[in-house]
XYZ file of C-alpha atoms in Angstrom:
85
model
C 0.000 0.000 0.000
C 2.961 2.319 -0.383
C 1.885 5.549 -2.003
C -1.499 5.569 -0.272
C -2.787 9.064 0.413
C -6.089 8.303 2.113
C -6.963 6.443 5.259
C -10.472 5.077 4.886
C -12.667 5.057 7.969
C -15.471 2.592 7.403
C -18.365 4.057 9.358
C -22.078 4.802 9.288
C -24.431 7.447 10.624
C -24.657 7.487 14.409
C -21.573 5.348 15.054
C -20.366 6.521 18.484
C -17.351 4.201 18.384
C -16.321 5.862 15.130
C -16.009 9.176 16.983
C -13.723 7.478 19.510
C -11.675 5.998 16.663
C -11.166 9.457 15.120
C -9.479 10.624 18.336
C -6.854 7.902 17.758
C -6.628 8.512 13.998
C -6.256 12.292 13.681
C -2.780 12.665 15.245
C -1.342 10.006 12.914
C -2.514 11.473 9.611
C 0.282 14.049 9.191
C 2.944 11.573 10.278
C 2.030 9.266 7.393
C 1.006 11.974 4.906
C -2.601 10.777 4.857
C -5.979 12.433 4.790
C -9.043 10.844 6.329
C -11.862 9.694 4.068
C -15.021 8.531 5.781
C -16.794 5.758 3.879
C -20.407 5.151 4.876
C -20.989 1.422 4.621
C -24.750 2.016 4.237
C -24.067 3.402 0.745
C -22.603 0.136 -0.574
C -24.224 -3.296 -0.189
C -20.886 -5.137 -0.288
C -19.343 -2.901 2.366
C -22.475 -3.181 4.488
C -22.262 -6.965 4.340
C -18.520 -6.939 5.092
C -18.465 -4.388 7.919
C -21.950 -4.590 9.431
C -20.646 -5.905 12.766
C -17.107 -4.530 12.759
C -17.207 -0.784 12.363
C -15.282 1.292 12.876
C -12.437 -0.087 10.823
C -9.710 1.707 8.913
C -7.897 0.732 5.770
C -5.823 2.007 2.908
C -8.242 1.136 0.126
C -8.536 -2.650 0.211
C -11.632 -3.530 2.266
C -10.218 -7.013 2.808
C -7.217 -5.608 4.707
C -8.300 -3.366 7.552
C -7.410 -2.528 11.106
C -10.655 -3.167 13.015
C -11.780 -1.503 16.212
C -10.778 -1.625 19.002
C -7.391 -0.037 18.388
C -5.438 2.643 20.156
C -3.046 5.137 18.611
C 0.050 2.960 19.062
C -1.653 -0.093 17.541
C -2.849 1.930 14.560
C 0.590 3.509 14.156
C 2.195 0.058 14.044
C -0.407 -1.139 11.512
C 0.250 1.878 9.284
C 4.049 1.656 9.620
C 3.932 -1.985 8.550
C 2.076 -1.035 5.366
C 3.536 2.359 4.544
C 7.082 2.009 5.811
């Protein structure tokens, strides 16, 4: 996933855990040169099926490879470093 510029946050309306996840995500975006893109799983039947019970989750574009909640900042940083170098 080298060269990724967006960190996808798989979410949906009213997801309170997603707000908690953003607190962990925001400080890491500049470090990895990423911007956050929120993807509402309700807008896509395949994503809804995949993530119905595991949002929030973050990924770099491949919905099959995500870092699912719960994660803290250090866990997410390690996940990103492994993929982005």
